[in-house]
Amino acid sequence: MAKRILLTGGCGYIGSHICLELIEQGYQPVVLDNLSNSSTTPLQRIEQLTGQHIPFIEGDVRDEAILDHIFSTYELSATIHLAGLKSVAESVAAPIAYYQTNFGGTVALCQAMQRHRVKHFIYSSSATVYGLTAQSPIREDAPTAPASPYGQSKLMAEIALRDIAHADPQWKIAILRYFNPVGAHACGQIGEDPCGVPNNLMPYVSQVAAGKQPKIRIFGNDYPTPDGTGMRDYLHVCDLAHAHLCALRWLDGASGAKVFNLGTGRGYSVLEIIRAYEKACGHALPFQFLPRRDGDIASYHAEPALATRELRWSATRTIEDMCRDAWNWQSRNPNGYT
Ligand SMILES: NC(=O)c1ccc[n+]([C@@H]2O[C@H](COP(=O)([O-])OP(=O)(O)OC[C@H]3O[C@@H](n4cnc5c(N)ncnc54)[C@H](O)[C@@H]3O)[C@@H](O)[C@H]2O)c1
């Protein structure tokens, strides 16, 4: 019988890609999402693509009764936990919501799993837990010093997970620190659908390419990088989704909690992204240089060797693939899921 996996936040950008990958690899995802930043449309599209029904529960990851209902209804073998809030700027303005959802939600979920004796857990963490001064390539043992309540809330959840695994050796936990996920599934049916003006570079570039934003704003062109613009470690969301399948298999032989970086191991500058996207969409993209933003750093990228060695995972898709698939999604869905 196919293994059932609880996927929290499965209607969101990354969660929907993991959901599709799970089904393609023979697992049965059960999705919990409160739809605060998504809709059920991605699940409907995945059902159409795969011909499989996806059990969906609308609810909050902090809701004990809903969690008990899920764990007693479905025979679950593991949880992949993505449900959470993810805006750095919003977290500075509303820290309580971030600590409640990201930290409190993770603890509530672990409590429910403990009650129901399901102890395999994959947590979506973020490279934002590293300090602004971390040396690239960043290894998992680099010092952590998040610069926002968002990053703090992710790190606090990581700490709780390590303590939980330490107290009870039956827990097996993979903590995955994502670098910069971008792009979309090549089918063009699921992708990133940000509310309002996008915060991140790639969806912003997509909207400029589609004529929905006037020009790309580049914050800083005097960084100590080859072309002066900031560099980040972008990885294709399908490579990221695949890493969760590798982590699920790794859990079977694992013990305790372990942190893994998920990135390609190299950075691309803002100008390199724009050039690659221009090739994908077939026309020039207007941009303007603006002053640096507070809190931005020149460049960072992951050291992903641990994931390669232990999870047997590495990113295979190129920056051209990321831009092609982002544009394919954008041009087929000019208004996102609506
Ligand atoms: N996108 C990135 O660049 C990035 C980078 C690093 C880490 N992450 C982490 O990956 C995870 C998923 O990110 P995403 O980009 O897919 O975001 P997303 O907002 O698209 O997905 C998150 C999903 O969680 C749901 N959700 C939020 N609060 C909830 C709650 N209390 N109960 C139940 N569901 C809830 C939302 O409705 C949404 O569907 C997040 O935990 C985020 O911190 C994302």
Short mmCIF file of C-alpha atoms and ligand atoms in Angstrom, two decimals:
data_model
loop_
_atom_site.label_atom_id
_atom_site.label_comp_id
_atom_site.label_asym_id
_atom_site.label_seq_id
_atom_site.Cartn_x
_atom_site.Cartn_y
_atom_site.Cartn_z
CA MET A 1 0.00 0.00 0.00
CA ALA A 2 1.25 3.52 -0.79
CA LYS A 3 2.69 5.38 2.19
CA ARG A 4 0.51 8.25 3.34
CA ILE A 5 2.31 11.52 4.10
CA LEU A 6 0.81 14.53 5.87
CA LEU A 7 1.75 17.61 3.85
CA THR A 8 1.03 20.86 5.69
CA GLY A 9 0.94 23.98 3.52
CA GLY A 10 0.40 21.71 0.51
CA CYS A 11 -1.67 24.30 -1.40
CA GLY A 12 1.19 26.82 -1.39
CA TYR A 13 3.96 27.40 -3.90
CA ILE A 14 6.48 24.82 -2.72
CA GLY A 15 3.90 22.50 -1.14
CA SER A 16 2.00 22.03 -4.41
CA HIS A 17 5.21 20.97 -6.17
CA ILE A 18 6.01 18.50 -3.38
CA CYS A 19 2.43 17.20 -3.58
CA LEU A 20 2.80 16.42 -7.29
CA GLU A 21 6.23 14.85 -6.77
CA LEU A 22 4.89 12.65 -3.93
CA ILE A 23 2.11 11.29 -6.14
CA GLU A 24 4.49 10.75 -9.06
CA GLN A 25 6.77 8.74 -6.73
CA GLY A 26 3.93 6.54 -5.46
CA TYR A 27 3.13 8.23 -2.13
CA GLN A 28 -0.30 9.45 -1.02
CA PRO A 29 -0.25 13.03 0.26
CA VAL A 30 -2.88 14.21 2.75
CA VAL A 31 -2.94 18.01 2.64
CA LEU A 32 -3.64 20.33 5.56
CA ASP A 33 -3.79 24.05 4.74
CA ASN A 34 -5.77 26.99 6.12
CA LEU A 35 -5.69 28.70 2.68
CA SER A 36 -4.43 31.94 4.26
CA ASN A 37 -2.02 32.37 1.34
CA SER A 38 -3.39 29.95 -1.25
CA SER A 39 -6.46 28.25 -2.67
CA THR A 40 -7.40 24.66 -3.50
CA THR A 41 -6.93 25.27 -7.25
CA PRO A 42 -3.39 23.79 -7.29
CA LEU A 43 -4.74 20.58 -5.74
CA GLN A 44 -7.52 20.39 -8.33
CA ARG A 45 -4.94 20.81 -11.08
CA ILE A 46 -2.70 18.12 -9.58
CA GLU A 47 -5.70 15.80 -9.37
CA GLN A 48 -6.35 16.42 -13.07
CA LEU A 49 -2.71 15.87 -13.98
CA THR A 50 -2.31 12.64 -11.98
CA GLY A 51 -5.85 11.24 -11.96
CA GLN A 52 -5.51 10.81 -8.18
CA HIS A 53 -7.76 12.12 -5.45
CA ILE A 54 -5.90 14.18 -2.82
CA PRO A 55 -7.49 14.18 0.66
CA PHE A 56 -7.62 17.83 1.77
CA ILE A 57 -8.39 19.26 5.20
CA GLU A 58 -8.92 22.99 5.51
CA GLY A 59 -7.63 24.00 8.91
CA ASP A 60 -4.91 25.55 10.99
CA VAL A 61 -1.77 23.63 11.85
CA ARG A 62 -2.15 24.81 15.46
CA ASP A 63 -5.62 23.28 15.81
CA GLU A 64 -5.28 20.27 18.12
CA ALA A 65 -8.71 18.82 17.27
CA ILE A 66 -8.09 18.95 13.54
CA LEU A 67 -4.66 17.37 13.95
CA ASP A 68 -6.10 14.56 16.10
CA HIS A 69 -8.80 14.00 13.50
CA ILE A 70 -6.20 13.77 10.70
CA PHE A 71 -3.87 11.40 12.54
CA SER A 72 -6.69 9.11 13.63
CA THR A 73 -8.39 9.07 10.21
CA TYR A 74 -5.36 8.43 7.99
CA GLU A 75 -2.60 5.97 8.66
CA LEU A 76 0.28 8.40 8.23
CA SER A 77 3.93 7.44 8.11
CA ALA A 78 5.53 10.91 8.07
CA THR A 79 4.87 14.64 8.00
CA ILE A 80 6.34 17.22 5.64
CA HIS A 81 5.72 20.55 7.34
CA LEU A 82 5.59 23.67 5.17
CA ALA A 83 2.58 25.54 6.59
CA GLY A 84 3.77 28.91 7.77
CA LEU A 85 4.22 32.59 7.15
CA LYS A 86 7.19 33.65 5.05
CA SER A 87 7.49 37.41 4.59
CA VAL A 88 10.52 38.98 6.28
CA ALA A 89 9.01 42.48 6.13
CA GLU A 90 5.63 41.36 7.50
CA SER A 91 7.38 39.52 10.34
CA VAL A 92 9.04 42.75 11.47
CA ALA A 93 5.62 44.43 11.64
CA ALA A 94 3.72 41.42 13.11
CA PRO A 95 6.21 39.26 15.04
CA ILE A 96 3.58 37.58 17.24
CA ALA A 97 1.83 36.04 14.25
CA TYR A 98 5.17 34.67 13.04
CA TYR A 99 6.16 33.15 16.38
CA GLN A 100 2.66 31.72 16.85
CA THR A 101 2.39 30.17 13.41
CA ASN A 102 5.94 29.15 12.58
CA PHE A 103 7.15 28.17 16.03
CA GLY A 104 3.83 27.43 17.79
CA GLY A 105 2.50 25.58 14.73
CA THR A 106 5.54 23.31 14.59
CA VAL A 107 5.31 22.50 18.31
CA ALA A 108 1.55 21.80 18.09
CA LEU A 109 2.16 19.48 15.14
CA CYS A 110 4.91 17.58 16.98
CA GLN A 111 2.64 17.23 20.02
CA ALA A 112 -0.06 15.67 17.86
CA MET A 113 2.45 13.40 16.14
CA GLN A 114 3.78 12.29 19.53
CA ARG A 115 0.23 11.46 20.66
CA HIS A 116 -0.32 9.38 17.53
CA ARG A 117 3.18 7.86 17.48
CA VAL A 118 4.12 9.21 14.04
CA LYS A 119 7.72 10.32 14.41
CA HIS A 120 9.18 10.90 10.94
CA PHE A 121 9.32 14.61 10.20
CA ILE A 122 10.64 16.88 7.46
CA TYR A 123 10.80 20.57 8.24
CA SER A 124 11.08 23.38 5.71
CA SER A 125 13.54 25.83 7.11
CA SER A 126 15.38 28.63 5.40
CA ALA A 127 18.83 30.00 4.67
CA THR A 128 17.67 33.14 6.50
CA VAL A 129 18.64 31.39 9.76
CA TYR A 130 22.29 32.10 8.90
CA GLY A 131 23.75 35.40 9.97
CA LEU A 132 24.36 38.20 7.50
CA THR A 133 28.11 37.68 7.89
CA ALA A 134 28.16 33.93 7.10
CA GLN A 135 30.99 33.02 4.70
CA SER A 136 29.97 31.43 1.38
CA PRO A 137 29.81 28.64 0.55
CA ILE A 138 27.70 28.38 3.70
CA ARG A 139 27.95 25.06 5.51
CA GLU A 140 25.31 23.72 7.89
CA ASP A 141 27.60 24.35 10.86
CA ALA A 142 27.95 28.07 10.07
CA PRO A 143 26.78 30.30 12.93
CA THR A 144 23.08 31.09 12.99
CA ALA A 145 21.97 34.67 13.62
CA PRO A 146 18.69 35.45 11.89
CA ALA A 147 18.08 39.13 11.21
CA SER A 148 14.25 39.08 11.37
CA PRO A 149 11.41 37.59 13.43
CA TYR A 150 10.70 35.34 10.42
CA GLY A 151 14.22 33.89 10.55
CA GLN A 152 14.09 33.67 14.36
CA SER A 153 10.79 31.79 14.24
CA LYS A 154 12.26 29.25 11.78
CA LEU A 155 15.36 28.81 13.94
CA MET A 156 13.31 28.40 17.12
CA ALA A 157 11.34 25.62 15.43
CA GLU A 158 14.64 23.98 14.40
CA ILE A 159 15.87 24.12 18.01
CA ALA A 160 12.63 22.59 19.30
CA LEU A 161 12.92 19.78 16.73
CA ARG A 162 16.49 18.98 17.76
CA ASP A 163 15.44 18.82 21.43
CA ILE A 164 12.47 16.58 20.58
CA ALA A 165 14.72 14.16 18.67
CA HIS A 166 17.27 14.23 21.47
CA ALA A 167 14.66 13.32 24.09
CA ASP A 168 13.16 10.41 22.12
CA PRO A 169 15.34 8.44 19.68
CA GLN A 170 12.29 7.22 17.77
CA TRP A 171 12.00 10.67 16.23
CA LYS A 172 13.76 11.03 12.89
CA ILE A 173 13.88 14.57 11.60
CA ALA A 174 15.31 16.21 8.48
CA ILE A 175 15.59 20.00 8.74
CA LEU A 176 15.92 21.37 5.22
CA ARG A 177 17.29 24.89 4.81
CA TYR A 178 16.10 26.14 1.45
CA PHE A 179 18.12 28.77 -0.37
CA ASN A 180 16.11 30.60 -3.10
CA PRO A 181 13.45 28.41 -4.73
CA VAL A 182 12.23 29.71 -8.11
CA GLY A 183 10.55 28.51 -11.28
CA ALA A 184 7.59 26.20 -11.72
CA HIS A 185 6.69 22.71 -12.82
CA ALA A 186 7.38 22.28 -16.54
CA CYS A 187 3.70 21.44 -17.19
CA GLY A 188 2.81 25.11 -16.59
CA GLN A 189 -0.17 24.15 -14.39
CA ILE A 190 1.28 24.96 -10.96
CA GLY A 191 3.61 27.78 -9.92
CA GLU A 192 4.18 30.76 -7.67
CA ASP A 193 1.17 33.04 -7.28
CA PRO A 194 2.16 35.89 -4.95
CA CYS A 195 -0.48 38.18 -3.46
CA GLY A 196 -0.06 41.75 -4.69
CA VAL A 197 3.37 43.06 -5.67
CA PRO A 198 5.92 40.21 -5.43
CA ASN A 199 8.64 40.50 -2.78
CA ASN A 200 11.07 38.17 -4.50
CA LEU A 201 13.11 38.79 -7.62
CA MET A 202 11.94 35.99 -9.95
CA PRO A 203 8.17 36.54 -9.67
CA TYR A 204 8.80 40.28 -10.00
CA VAL A 205 10.82 39.72 -13.19
CA SER A 206 8.00 37.47 -14.45
CA GLN A 207 5.49 40.27 -13.94
CA VAL A 208 7.69 42.78 -15.74
CA ALA A 209 8.06 40.31 -18.60
CA ALA A 210 4.25 40.02 -18.71
CA GLY A 211 3.81 43.81 -18.64
CA LYS A 212 2.21 43.80 -15.18
CA GLN A 213 5.01 45.81 -13.56
CA PRO A 214 6.79 48.64 -15.38
CA LYS A 215 10.43 47.79 -14.68
CA ILE A 216 12.71 45.66 -12.53
CA ARG A 217 14.16 47.51 -9.57
CA ILE A 218 17.75 46.49 -8.84
CA PHE A 219 18.76 47.47 -5.33
CA GLY A 220 22.50 48.19 -5.49
CA ASN A 221 24.95 47.94 -8.39
CA ASP A 222 28.07 48.65 -6.36
CA TYR A 223 28.42 45.36 -4.49
CA PRO A 224 31.77 43.55 -4.61
CA THR A 225 30.44 41.04 -7.19
CA PRO A 226 31.53 40.65 -10.86
CA ASP A 227 28.73 42.91 -12.18
CA GLY A 228 28.03 44.86 -8.98
CA THR A 229 24.56 43.39 -8.37
CA GLY A 230 23.64 41.02 -5.51
CA MET A 231 24.09 37.29 -5.98
CA ARG A 232 21.90 34.50 -4.60
CA ASP A 233 21.76 30.72 -4.81
CA TYR A 234 18.59 30.09 -6.85
CA LEU A 235 17.29 26.55 -7.14
CA HIS A 236 14.48 25.13 -9.24
CA VAL A 237 11.37 24.36 -7.18
CA CYS A 238 11.17 20.87 -8.75
CA ASP A 239 14.73 20.09 -7.61
CA LEU A 240 13.65 21.32 -4.18
CA ALA A 241 10.51 19.15 -4.24
CA HIS A 242 12.60 16.14 -5.21
CA ALA A 243 14.87 16.71 -2.19
CA HIS A 244 11.87 15.99 0.08
CA LEU A 245 11.47 12.57 -1.50
CA CYS A 246 15.17 11.89 -0.93
CA ALA A 247 14.74 13.05 2.68
CA LEU A 248 11.77 10.72 3.19
CA ARG A 249 13.93 7.78 2.13
CA TRP A 250 16.83 9.04 4.28
CA LEU A 251 14.56 9.12 7.35
CA ASP A 252 14.12 5.34 7.21
CA GLY A 253 17.76 4.77 8.09
CA ALA A 254 18.34 7.94 10.10
CA SER A 255 18.56 8.74 13.76
CA GLY A 256 17.97 12.06 15.49
CA ALA A 257 17.58 15.43 13.80
CA LYS A 258 19.89 16.64 11.06
CA VAL A 259 20.15 19.89 9.11
CA PHE A 260 20.71 19.97 5.33
CA ASN A 261 21.29 22.91 3.01
CA LEU A 262 19.32 22.79 -0.22
CA GLY A 263 20.89 24.95 -2.90
CA THR A 264 22.86 24.53 -6.11
CA GLY A 265 26.13 25.66 -4.55
CA ARG A 266 26.59 28.65 -6.86
CA GLY A 267 25.22 32.16 -7.02
CA TYR A 268 23.68 34.13 -9.88
CA SER A 269 23.54 37.91 -9.96
CA VAL A 270 20.40 39.95 -10.55
CA LEU A 271 21.72 40.93 -13.99
CA GLU A 272 22.43 37.29 -14.87
CA ILE A 273 18.85 36.39 -13.94
CA ILE A 274 17.50 39.20 -16.09
CA ARG A 275 19.61 38.11 -19.09
CA ALA A 276 18.50 34.47 -18.71
CA TYR A 277 14.86 35.54 -18.38
CA GLU A 278 15.12 37.75 -21.49
CA LYS A 279 16.22 34.66 -23.44
CA ALA A 280 13.28 32.69 -22.03
CA CYS A 281 10.61 35.28 -22.79
CA GLY A 282 12.15 36.52 -26.04
CA HIS A 283 12.27 40.23 -25.33
CA ALA A 284 14.32 42.82 -23.44
CA LEU A 285 13.31 43.63 -19.87
CA PRO A 286 13.50 47.21 -18.57
CA PHE A 287 15.32 47.76 -15.28
CA GLN A 288 16.63 50.58 -13.13
CA PHE A 289 19.32 50.75 -10.48
CA LEU A 290 18.30 51.96 -7.04
CA PRO A 291 20.35 52.35 -3.84
CA ARG A 292 21.15 49.27 -1.77
CA ARG A 293 18.49 48.17 0.73
CA ASP A 294 19.24 47.92 4.45
CA GLY A 295 19.94 44.35 5.53
CA ASP A 296 20.74 43.01 2.03
CA ILE A 297 24.07 41.27 1.58
CA ALA A 298 26.25 41.18 -1.51
CA SER A 299 26.31 37.49 -2.18
CA TYR A 300 25.67 34.10 -0.64
CA HIS A 301 25.39 30.52 -1.72
CA ALA A 302 25.08 27.10 -0.14
CA GLU A 303 27.58 24.34 0.40
CA PRO A 304 25.20 21.48 -0.55
CA ALA A 305 27.73 18.61 -0.19
CA LEU A 306 26.04 17.13 2.88
CA ALA A 307 22.73 16.72 1.03
CA THR A 308 24.58 15.15 -1.90
CA ARG A 309 26.36 12.70 0.37
CA GLU A 310 23.59 11.73 2.78
CA LEU A 311 20.31 12.45 1.00
CA ARG A 312 21.79 11.47 -2.37
CA TRP A 313 20.32 14.64 -3.78
CA SER A 314 21.69 17.43 -5.90
CA ALA A 315 20.08 20.11 -8.01
CA THR A 316 20.15 19.26 -11.71
CA ARG A 317 18.24 22.12 -13.31
CA THR A 318 20.03 25.18 -14.72
CA ILE A 319 19.23 28.87 -14.49
CA GLU A 320 17.88 28.61 -18.06
CA ASP A 321 15.48 25.87 -16.91
CA MET A 322 14.36 28.02 -13.97
CA CYS A 323 13.63 31.06 -16.18
CA ARG A 324 12.00 28.99 -18.95
CA ASP A 325 9.64 27.29 -16.49
CA ALA A 326 8.90 30.53 -14.61
CA TRP A 327 7.95 32.18 -17.92
CA ASN A 328 5.93 29.17 -19.06
CA TRP A 329 3.88 29.38 -15.84
CA GLN A 330 3.55 33.19 -16.03
CA SER A 331 2.50 33.29 -19.68
CA ARG A 332 -0.02 30.46 -19.32
CA ASN A 333 -1.46 31.89 -16.10
CA PRO A 334 -1.22 35.68 -16.42
CA ASN A 335 -3.41 36.16 -13.35
CA GLY A 336 -2.06 33.24 -11.34
CA TYR A 337 -4.70 30.78 -10.20
CA THR A 338 -7.62 33.19 -10.59
N1 LIG B 1 9.50 30.50 -0.88
C1 LIG B 1 10.69 30.68 -0.36
O1 LIG B 1 11.51 31.43 -0.90
C2 LIG B 1 11.10 29.94 0.90
C3 LIG B 1 12.46 29.93 1.27
C4 LIG B 1 12.84 29.25 2.42
C5 LIG B 1 11.88 28.59 3.19
N2 LIG B 1 10.58 28.63 2.82
C6 LIG B 1 9.59 27.95 3.67
O2 LIG B 1 8.86 27.02 2.89
C7 LIG B 1 7.51 26.94 3.35
C8 LIG B 1 6.56 27.10 2.18
O3 LIG B 1 6.82 28.31 1.52
P1 LIG B 1 6.02 28.76 0.21
O4 LIG B 1 6.91 29.67 -0.53
O5 LIG B 1 5.44 27.59 -0.45
O6 LIG B 1 4.88 29.64 0.90
P2 LIG B 1 3.30 29.68 0.62
O7 LIG B 1 2.78 30.84 1.38
O8 LIG B 1 3.04 29.62 -0.83
O9 LIG B 1 2.83 28.31 1.30
C9 LIG B 1 2.58 28.19 2.68
C10 LIG B 1 1.21 27.54 2.83
O10 LIG B 1 0.94 27.41 4.24
C11 LIG B 1 -0.42 27.79 4.46
N3 LIG B 1 -0.50 28.24 5.86
C12 LIG B 1 -0.01 29.37 6.42
N4 LIG B 1 -0.28 29.41 7.73
C13 LIG B 1 -0.96 28.26 8.03
C14 LIG B 1 -1.50 27.72 9.20
N5 LIG B 1 -1.42 28.37 10.38
N6 LIG B 1 -2.12 26.51 9.16
C15 LIG B 1 -2.23 25.84 7.96
N7 LIG B 1 -1.73 26.32 6.81
C16 LIG B 1 -1.09 27.51 6.84
C17 LIG B 1 -0.72 28.87 3.45
O11 LIG B 1 -2.10 29.00 3.17
C18 LIG B 1 0.08 28.38 2.23
O12 LIG B 1 -0.71 27.54 1.41
C19 LIG B 1 7.35 27.99 4.43
O13 LIG B 1 7.43 27.35 5.69
C20 LIG B 1 8.54 28.91 4.22
O14 LIG B 1 8.99 29.48 5.43
C21 LIG B 1 10.16 29.27 1.69
#
